[in-house]
CSV table of C-alpha atoms in Angstrom, one decimal:
chain,number,residue,atom,x,y,z
A,10,MET,CA,63.1,123.6,50.8
A,11,LEU,CA,61.8,124.5,54.0
A,12,LEU,CA,61.2,120.2,54.9
A,13,THR,CA,65.5,119.8,53.4
A,14,VAL,CA,66.5,122.6,55.8
A,15,GLY,CA,64.1,121.5,59.0
A,16,LEU,CA,65.9,117.9,59.1
A,17,LEU,CA,69.2,119.8,58.0
A,18,ALA,CA,69.4,121.8,61.4
A,19,LEU,CA,67.6,118.5,63.3
A,20,ALA,CA,70.4,115.8,62.6
A,21,SER,CA,72.8,118.6,63.5
A,22,THR,CA,71.8,118.6,66.6
A,23,SER,CA,71.2,114.8,66.7
A,24,ALA,CA,74.8,115.3,66.5
A,25,PHE,CA,75.4,117.4,69.3
A,26,LEU,CA,73.0,116.1,71.5
A,27,GLY,CA,75.2,112.7,71.0
A,28,TYR,CA,78.1,114.1,71.7
A,29,GLU,CA,77.9,116.4,74.0
A,30,HIS,CA,76.2,112.2,75.7
A,31,ALA,CA,79.1,111.1,75.2
A,32,ALA,CA,80.9,114.0,76.9
A,33,ALA,CA,78.9,114.0,80.1
A,34,GLY,CA,79.7,109.9,80.2
A,35,ARG,CA,83.4,110.6,80.0
A,36,ALA,CA,83.6,113.3,82.4
A,37,GLU,CA,81.1,111.2,84.8
A,38,ALA,CA,83.8,108.3,84.2
A,39,ALA,CA,86.7,110.5,85.3
A,40,ALA,CA,84.8,111.3,89.0
A,41,VAL,CA,84.4,107.9,89.2
A,42,VAL,CA,88.3,107.5,89.0
A,43,ALA,CA,88.6,110.1,91.8
A,44,GLY,CA,86.7,108.9,94.1
A,45,SER,CA,88.5,105.9,93.4
A,46,ARG,CA,91.6,107.3,94.1
A,47,LEU,CA,90.7,109.2,96.8
A,48,GLU,CA,89.8,106.8,98.4
A,49,ARG,CA,92.6,104.6,98.6
A,50,LEU,CA,94.5,107.6,99.3
A,51,ARG,CA,92.1,107.8,102.7
A,52,VAL,CA,92.9,104.4,103.4
A,53,ALA,CA,96.2,104.8,103.6
A,54,GLY,CA,96.4,107.6,105.1
A,55,CYS,CA,100.0,109.5,106.7
A,56,ASN,CA,101.6,106.3,104.4
A,57,ALA,CA,99.9,107.5,100.7
A,58,GLN,CA,102.5,109.3,97.5
A,59,GLN,CA,102.1,110.1,95.0
A,60,GLY,CA,101.5,108.7,91.6
A,61,THR,CA,100.0,108.5,88.6
A,62,GLU,CA,97.6,105.5,86.0
A,63,LEU,CA,96.5,105.4,83.1
A,64,VAL,CA,92.5,104.2,83.3
A,65,ASP,CA,90.6,104.1,80.8
A,66,GLY,CA,91.9,106.6,78.4
A,67,MET,CA,92.2,108.7,81.0
A,68,THR,CA,95.7,109.9,83.3
A,69,SER,CA,95.1,109.8,86.5
A,70,SER,CA,97.5,111.9,89.3
A,71,TRP,CA,97.7,112.1,92.8
A,72,SER,CA,99.5,113.7,95.1
A,73,VAL,CA,99.5,114.1,99.1
A,74,ALA,CA,100.8,117.1,101.2
A,75,MET,CA,100.0,117.0,104.7
A,76,ALA,CA,98.6,119.8,106.6
A,77,GLY,CA,99.7,119.5,110.8
A,78,THR,CA,98.2,116.2,111.2
A,79,THR,CA,95.8,116.1,107.9
A,80,ALA,CA,96.8,114.8,104.4
A,81,ILE,CA,95.1,116.5,101.6
A,82,ALA,CA,94.6,114.9,98.6
A,83,THR,CA,94.6,115.6,95.2
A,84,VAL,CA,94.1,114.0,92.5
A,85,SER,CA,93.9,115.8,88.4
A,86,VAL,CA,91.7,113.0,85.9
A,87,SER,CA,92.9,114.1,81.9
A,88,TRP,CA,91.8,113.2,78.9
A,89,ARG,CA,91.4,114.7,75.5
A,90,GLU,CA,87.9,115.3,74.1
A,91,ARG,CA,87.6,116.4,70.1
A,92,GLY,CA,91.7,116.8,69.9
A,93,ALA,CA,91.6,119.1,73.0
A,94,PRO,CA,93.0,118.6,76.4
A,95,THR,CA,90.8,118.6,79.2
A,96,GLU,CA,91.3,117.6,83.3
A,97,GLN,CA,89.4,117.6,86.3
A,98,ARG,CA,91.0,118.2,89.7
A,99,TYR,CA,89.8,116.8,93.5
A,100,ALA,CA,90.5,117.3,96.6
A,101,SER,CA,89.7,116.3,99.9
A,102,GLY,CA,91.7,116.2,103.7
A,103,PHE,CA,91.5,112.9,106.4
A,104,ALA,CA,93.5,113.1,109.4
A,105,CYS,CA,96.4,111.0,109.8
């Protein structure tokens, strides 16, 4: 009986760790998507426009606002995690 309880606990812990590992991988992929978009917006400079795209099952949307001679770019990456919406936001400023 004690062995059975121990094995069940080990199995549930393994499943949880597997899920957390996969979730961390998705969060890392979102950061890569956002970083890539921020770099493309920086290269576009003051001509950068807002937009949305679907990348690897994640929705990436971005906008650019001017603050004097500085452009403030904001990127939001969202996806579904265990059926619930998950979102990460990133922002960066660059001179025009």
